[in-house]
CSV table of C-alpha atoms in Angstrom, one decimal:
chain,number,residue,atom,x,y,z
A,172,MET,CA,-7.0,186.5,20.5
A,173,ALA,CA,-8.3,184.4,17.9
A,174,GLU,CA,-11.7,185.3,15.6
A,175,LEU,CA,-14.9,183.1,16.6
A,176,LEU,CA,-16.2,181.5,13.5
A,177,TYR,CA,-19.7,180.9,14.9
A,178,GLY,CA,-22.0,178.9,12.8
A,179,ALA,CA,-25.2,180.7,13.5
A,180,PRO,CA,-24.8,183.6,10.9
A,181,VAL,CA,-23.9,181.0,8.2
A,182,ALA,CA,-26.9,179.0,9.2
A,183,THR,CA,-29.2,182.0,9.1
A,184,ALA,CA,-28.1,183.1,5.8
A,185,ILE,CA,-28.6,179.6,4.4
A,186,THR,CA,-32.0,179.2,5.9
A,187,GLU,CA,-33.2,182.5,4.6
A,188,ASP,CA,-32.4,181.7,1.1
A,189,CYS,CA,-34.2,178.1,1.5
A,190,ALA,CA,-37.4,179.8,2.6
A,191,GLY,CA,-37.4,182.2,0.0
A,192,ARG,CA,-37.0,179.4,-2.5
A,193,ALA,CA,-39.5,177.1,-0.6
A,194,GLY,CA,-42.0,180.0,-0.9
A,195,ARG,CA,-41.8,180.1,-4.6
A,196,LEU,CA,-42.2,176.4,-4.7
A,197,ALA,CA,-45.2,176.7,-3.0
A,198,ASN,CA,-46.8,178.9,-5.5
A,199,GLU,CA,-46.2,176.2,-7.9
A,200,GLY,CA,-48.2,173.9,-5.4
A,201,VAL,CA,-44.9,172.2,-4.1
A,202,THR,CA,-44.0,171.8,-0.5
A,203,PRO,CA,-40.2,170.7,-0.1
A,204,THR,CA,-40.6,167.6,2.2
A,205,LEU,CA,-37.8,165.6,4.1
A,206,ALA,CA,-38.3,161.9,5.1
A,207,VAL,CA,-36.3,161.2,8.2
A,208,VAL,CA,-35.5,157.6,9.0
A,209,ARG,CA,-34.6,156.9,12.7
A,210,VAL,CA,-34.1,153.3,14.0
A,211,GLY,CA,-34.2,153.1,17.7
A,212,GLU,CA,-33.8,156.0,20.2
A,213,ARG,CA,-30.2,156.8,20.5
A,214,ALA,CA,-30.1,160.0,22.5
A,215,ASP,CA,-27.8,161.9,19.8
A,216,ASP,CA,-30.0,160.8,17.0
A,217,LEU,CA,-33.0,162.3,19.0
A,218,SER,CA,-31.0,165.5,19.7
A,219,TYR,CA,-30.1,166.1,16.3
A,220,GLU,CA,-33.9,165.3,15.1
A,221,ARG,CA,-35.1,168.1,17.5
A,222,GLY,CA,-32.5,170.7,15.9
A,223,LEU,CA,-33.6,169.8,12.6
A,224,MET,CA,-37.3,170.2,12.9
A,225,LYS,CA,-36.6,173.5,14.3
A,226,ARG,CA,-34.5,174.2,11.0
A,227,ALA,CA,-37.0,173.0,8.7
A,228,GLU,CA,-39.7,175.2,9.9
A,229,LYS,CA,-37.7,178.2,9.4
A,230,ALA,CA,-36.7,177.0,6.3
A,231,GLY,CA,-40.0,175.9,4.8
A,232,VAL,CA,-39.4,172.5,4.7
A,233,SER,CA,-41.8,169.8,5.7
A,234,VAL,CA,-40.7,166.8,7.7
A,235,ARG,CA,-41.8,163.2,7.9
A,236,ARG,CA,-40.6,161.0,10.6
A,237,VAL,CA,-40.3,157.4,9.9
A,238,CYS,CA,-39.6,156.0,13.2
A,239,LEU,CA,-38.5,152.2,13.6
A,240,PRO,CA,-37.8,150.1,16.6
A,241,GLU,CA,-34.2,149.2,17.3
A,242,SER,CA,-34.9,145.6,16.7
A,243,CYS,CA,-36.5,146.4,13.2
A,244,SER,CA,-35.6,143.9,10.5
A,245,GLN,CA,-33.9,144.4,7.5
A,246,THR,CA,-36.8,143.8,5.4
A,247,ARG,CA,-38.9,146.3,7.1
A,248,LEU,CA,-36.2,148.9,6.8
A,249,MET,CA,-35.9,148.4,3.1
A,250,ASP,CA,-39.8,148.6,2.8
A,251,ALA,CA,-39.6,152.0,4.5
A,252,VAL,CA,-37.1,153.1,2.1
A,253,ALA,CA,-39.0,151.7,-1.0
A,254,GLN,CA,-41.9,153.7,0.0
A,255,ILE,CA,-39.8,156.9,0.3
A,256,ASN,CA,-38.6,156.3,-3.2
A,257,GLU,CA,-42.1,155.7,-4.6
A,258,ASP,CA,-43.7,158.9,-2.9
A,259,ALA,CA,-43.3,161.9,-5.5
A,260,SER,CA,-44.2,164.3,-2.6
A,261,VAL,CA,-40.9,163.3,-0.9
A,262,HIS,CA,-38.0,165.0,-2.3
A,263,GLY,CA,-35.3,164.0,0.2
A,264,CYS,CA,-34.5,161.1,2.5
A,265,LEU,CA,-32.2,161.3,5.6
A,266,VAL,CA,-31.2,158.0,7.4
A,267,PHE,CA,-29.6,158.3,10.7
A,268,ARG,CA,-26.6,156.5,11.1
A,269,PRO,CA,-24.8,154.2,12.4
A,270,LEU,CA,-27.7,151.7,12.1
A,271,PRO,CA,-27.8,149.1,14.6
A,272,ALA,CA,-25.1,146.3,13.9
A,273,LEU,CA,-27.6,143.7,12.7
A,274,LEU,CA,-28.7,145.8,9.9
A,275,ASP,CA,-26.9,146.1,6.6
A,276,GLU,CA,-26.0,149.8,5.9
A,277,GLY,CA,-24.5,148.9,2.3
A,278,ALA,CA,-27.7,147.3,1.1
A,279,LEU,CA,-29.6,150.5,2.4
A,280,ALA,CA,-27.2,152.6,0.5
A,281,HIS,CA,-27.7,150.8,-2.8
A,282,ALA,CA,-31.6,150.8,-2.3
A,283,LEU,CA,-32.2,154.5,-1.7
A,284,ALA,CA,-33.0,156.6,-5.0
A,285,PRO,CA,-30.0,158.8,-5.6
A,286,SER,CA,-32.4,161.7,-6.5
A,287,LYS,CA,-33.6,161.7,-2.9
A,288,ASP,CA,-30.3,161.1,-1.4
A,289,VAL,CA,-29.6,164.5,0.3
A,290,ASP,CA,-26.7,163.6,2.7
A,291,CYS,CA,-24.5,161.5,0.4
A,292,LEU,CA,-25.3,157.6,1.6
A,293,THR,CA,-25.6,156.4,-2.0
A,294,PRO,CA,-22.5,155.3,-4.3
A,295,ALA,CA,-23.8,157.6,-6.8
A,296,SER,CA,-23.6,160.7,-4.8
A,297,LEU,CA,-20.2,159.6,-3.6
A,298,VAL,CA,-19.3,159.3,-7.4
A,299,SER,CA,-20.5,163.0,-7.7
A,300,VAL,CA,-18.7,164.5,-5.2
A,301,PHE,CA,-15.4,162.8,-6.2
A,302,SER,CA,-15.9,163.3,-10.0
A,303,GLY,CA,-17.5,166.8,-9.8
A,304,ALA,CA,-19.9,165.6,-12.1
A,305,GLY,CA,-23.7,164.7,-11.8
A,306,GLU,CA,-26.4,165.9,-9.3
A,307,GLY,CA,-25.4,163.9,-6.2
A,308,PHE,CA,-25.4,166.0,-3.0
A,309,ALA,CA,-22.0,166.2,-0.9
A,310,PRO,CA,-22.4,164.9,2.9
A,311,CYS,CA,-24.1,167.9,4.7
A,312,THR,CA,-21.2,168.2,7.2
A,313,ALA,CA,-18.7,168.2,4.6
A,314,GLU,CA,-20.3,170.9,2.7
A,315,ALA,CA,-20.6,173.0,5.8
A,316,VAL,CA,-17.3,173.2,6.1
A,317,ILE,CA,-16.9,174.9,2.7
A,318,ARG,CA,-19.8,177.2,3.5
A,319,VAL,CA,-18.2,178.6,6.6
A,320,LEU,CA,-15.0,179.2,5.0
A,321,THR,CA,-16.8,181.1,2.1
A,322,HIS,CA,-19.1,183.0,4.5
A,323,TYR,CA,-16.2,184.4,6.4
A,324,GLY,CA,-14.2,185.2,3.1
A,325,VAL,CA,-11.6,182.9,4.1
A,326,PRO,CA,-9.2,182.4,0.8
A,327,LEU,CA,-8.9,178.9,-0.5
A,328,ALA,CA,-7.7,179.1,-4.2
A,329,GLY,CA,-3.9,178.6,-3.8
A,330,ALA,CA,-4.1,177.8,-0.1
A,331,ASN,CA,-2.3,175.0,1.7
A,332,VAL,CA,-5.3,173.1,3.5
A,333,THR,CA,-4.7,169.9,5.9
A,334,VAL,CA,-7.5,167.7,6.7
A,335,VAL,CA,-7.2,165.5,9.5
A,336,GLY,CA,-9.5,162.5,9.1
A,337,ARG,CA,-10.2,160.2,6.1
A,338,SER,CA,-13.8,159.0,6.7
A,339,LEU,CA,-16.5,159.1,3.7
A,340,VAL,CA,-18.4,161.3,5.7
A,341,ILE,CA,-16.2,164.3,6.2
A,342,GLY,CA,-12.6,163.7,5.6
A,343,ARG,CA,-12.2,162.4,2.1
A,344,PRO,CA,-15.5,164.2,0.7
A,345,VAL,CA,-14.3,167.7,2.0
A,346,ALA,CA,-10.7,167.2,0.6
A,347,MET,CA,-12.1,166.8,-2.9
A,348,MET,CA,-14.3,169.7,-2.3
A,349,LEU,CA,-11.4,171.8,-1.4
A,350,GLN,CA,-9.5,170.7,-4.2
A,351,ALA,CA,-12.4,171.6,-6.4
A,352,LYS,CA,-11.9,175.4,-5.0
A,353,ASP,CA,-8.3,175.2,-6.0
A,354,ALA,CA,-6.8,174.6,-2.8
A,355,THR,CA,-3.9,172.5,-2.2
A,356,VAL,CA,-4.8,169.7,0.3
A,357,THR,CA,-2.8,167.5,2.4
A,358,MET,CA,-4.9,164.5,4.0
A,359,CYS,CA,-3.7,163.2,7.4
A,360,HIS,CA,-5.0,160.6,9.7
A,361,SER,CA,-4.3,159.0,13.2
A,362,LYS,CA,-1.4,156.9,11.4
A,363,THR,CA,0.3,160.0,9.9
A,364,ALA,CA,3.8,160.4,10.8
A,365,ASP,CA,4.7,164.0,12.3
A,366,LEU,CA,1.2,164.9,12.2
A,367,GLU,CA,2.1,168.1,13.9
A,368,ARG,CA,4.4,169.5,11.3
A,369,HIS,CA,1.7,168.7,8.5
A,370,CYS,CA,-0.7,170.7,10.6
A,371,ARG,CA,1.6,173.8,11.2
A,372,GLU,CA,2.1,174.3,7.4
A,373,ALA,CA,-1.3,174.5,6.7
A,374,ASP,CA,-2.8,177.9,6.0
A,375,VAL,CA,-6.2,176.2,7.0
A,376,LEU,CA,-6.6,173.4,9.0
A,377,VAL,CA,-9.8,171.0,8.8
A,378,LEU,CA,-10.2,168.6,12.1
A,379,ALA,CA,-12.3,165.7,11.7
A,380,MET,CA,-10.6,163.1,13.8
A,381,GLY,CA,-13.0,162.4,16.7
A,382,ARG,CA,-10.4,162.8,19.2
A,383,ALA,CA,-10.9,165.3,22.0
A,384,ARG,CA,-8.3,168.3,22.1
A,385,ALA,CA,-5.9,166.1,20.0
A,386,ILE,CA,-4.6,169.1,18.1
A,387,GLY,CA,-2.8,171.5,20.5
A,388,ALA,CA,-0.3,174.2,20.4
A,389,ASP,CA,2.7,172.0,18.8
A,390,ALA,CA,0.4,171.7,15.8
A,391,LEU,CA,-0.6,175.1,15.3
A,392,ARG,CA,0.9,178.5,14.1
A,393,ALA,CA,0.1,182.2,13.8
A,394,GLY,CA,-2.3,183.1,11.0
A,395,GLN,CA,-4.2,179.9,10.9
A,396,VAL,CA,-7.8,179.4,10.1
A,397,VAL,CA,-9.4,176.0,11.9
A,398,VAL,CA,-12.4,174.4,11.0
A,399,ASP,CA,-13.1,172.2,14.0
A,400,VAL,CA,-15.8,169.5,13.1
A,401,GLY,CA,-14.8,167.1,16.0
A,402,ILE,CA,-17.9,166.5,18.5
A,403,ASN,CA,-16.6,164.7,21.8
A,404,TRP,CA,-17.9,164.4,25.3
A,405,ASP,CA,-15.5,165.6,27.7
A,406,GLU,CA,-16.2,163.6,30.9
A,407,LYS,CA,-14.2,165.7,33.1
A,408,ALA,CA,-15.7,169.0,32.0
A,409,GLY,CA,-19.1,167.6,31.5
A,410,ARG,CA,-19.4,169.2,28.1
A,411,LEU,CA,-18.9,168.9,24.4
A,412,VAL,CA,-15.4,169.7,23.0
A,413,GLY,CA,-13.8,169.5,19.6
A,414,ASP,CA,-10.8,168.0,18.2
A,415,LEU,CA,-8.7,171.4,18.7
A,416,ASP,CA,-7.6,172.7,22.1
A,417,ALA,CA,-9.3,175.6,22.1
A,418,GLN,CA,-7.8,177.2,24.9
A,419,ALA,CA,-4.2,176.7,23.2
A,420,ALA,CA,-5.6,177.8,19.9
A,421,ASP,CA,-6.9,180.9,21.0
A,422,ALA,CA,-3.7,182.5,21.8
A,423,ILE,CA,-2.1,181.2,18.4
A,424,VAL,CA,-4.2,180.8,15.5
A,425,ALA,CA,-6.1,183.8,13.7
A,426,ALA,CA,-9.6,182.3,13.9
A,427,TYR,CA,-11.4,178.8,14.6
A,428,THR,CA,-15.0,177.3,14.7
A,429,PRO,CA,-15.9,176.8,18.4
A,430,VAL,CA,-17.5,173.4,19.6
A,431,PRO,CA,-20.3,173.7,20.0
A,432,ARG,CA,-21.8,176.8,18.1
A,433,GLY,CA,-19.6,176.2,15.3
A,434,VAL,CA,-20.1,173.7,12.1
A,435,GLY,CA,-23.2,171.8,13.7
A,436,SER,CA,-25.7,174.2,12.9
A,437,VAL,CA,-24.6,174.8,9.4
A,438,THR,CA,-25.0,171.1,8.9
A,439,THR,CA,-28.5,171.4,9.4
A,440,ALA,CA,-29.1,174.1,7.0
A,441,VAL,CA,-27.1,172.7,4.4
A,442,LEU,CA,-29.5,169.5,4.6
A,443,MET,CA,-32.4,172.1,4.1
A,444,ASP,CA,-30.8,173.6,1.2
A,445,HIS,CA,-30.3,169.9,-0.4
A,446,VAL,CA,-34.1,169.2,0.2
A,447,VAL,CA,-35.3,172.6,-1.4
A,448,THR,CA,-32.5,171.8,-4.3
A,449,ALA,CA,-34.2,168.4,-4.8
A,450,ALA,CA,-37.7,169.7,-4.9
A,451,GLU,CA,-36.8,172.3,-7.4
A,452,ARG,CA,-35.2,169.7,-9.5
A,453,ALA,CA,-38.1,167.3,-9.3
A,454,LEU,CA,-40.4,170.3,-10.5
A,455,SER,CA,-38.0,170.9,-13.4
A,456,HIS,CA,-38.3,167.4,-14.3
A,457,VAL,CA,-42.1,167.2,-14.4
A,458,SER,CA,-42.1,170.5,-16.4
A,459,GLN,CA,-39.9,169.1,-19.0
A,460,ARG,CA,-42.3,166.0,-19.6
């Protein structure tokens, strides 16, 4: 039976570290503060927001919600971001995506101050992830994958890692971050020929396809570690499932992250870490003036 790599211990360790650092910032008169911009009331956004608020309280992070109607204009959205940019007491900004179809996400990405971009929305942050230089923050979920592997002591240097999924939110950034850890990375996607073979050859498998139970026994082998980032609703089962066929994996691989109770909680903890780091940087810049 495979070991389950639960996210809770990882998230707790990150959160406790954040709380200690936030306490030291408080002694300097600084409260790490996150602005959350939500357009509309999508159920998944509201659910994530509730979890985020609970995590922020434990981490010593203050959250300011900017709630805009789904009919919000581009101008109103840009004005909200401009106010966040100008507010020195706000250290990070998270915009729930995807935005409604009539809003221009690209324009928003260019408008947000890179120093407050705590979830890799801006081009400057992406450049930092891909170049390994600069102060831009990685996407929280991509970094959560690395944090889980590190916490559980999974060797990455010299390991063969297959990433299934090529989005800018998870797949491509996490591939670059794994390479920075000296892993040898193969990136696959829905059009990859003989996907099962590429998956079987991996020591570590990162799944970010968004297809329920797409990776089954034919794509797995003994000894593997699988990080499942997929979040899919199974109508028949009436519950969330990952990209991994967990029932099949349980009898084959060495370890995997369950869905739910896996990477998700670590993602919100990483977000808090980014906000606290942004607050520390802001204080440092003020001290240097």
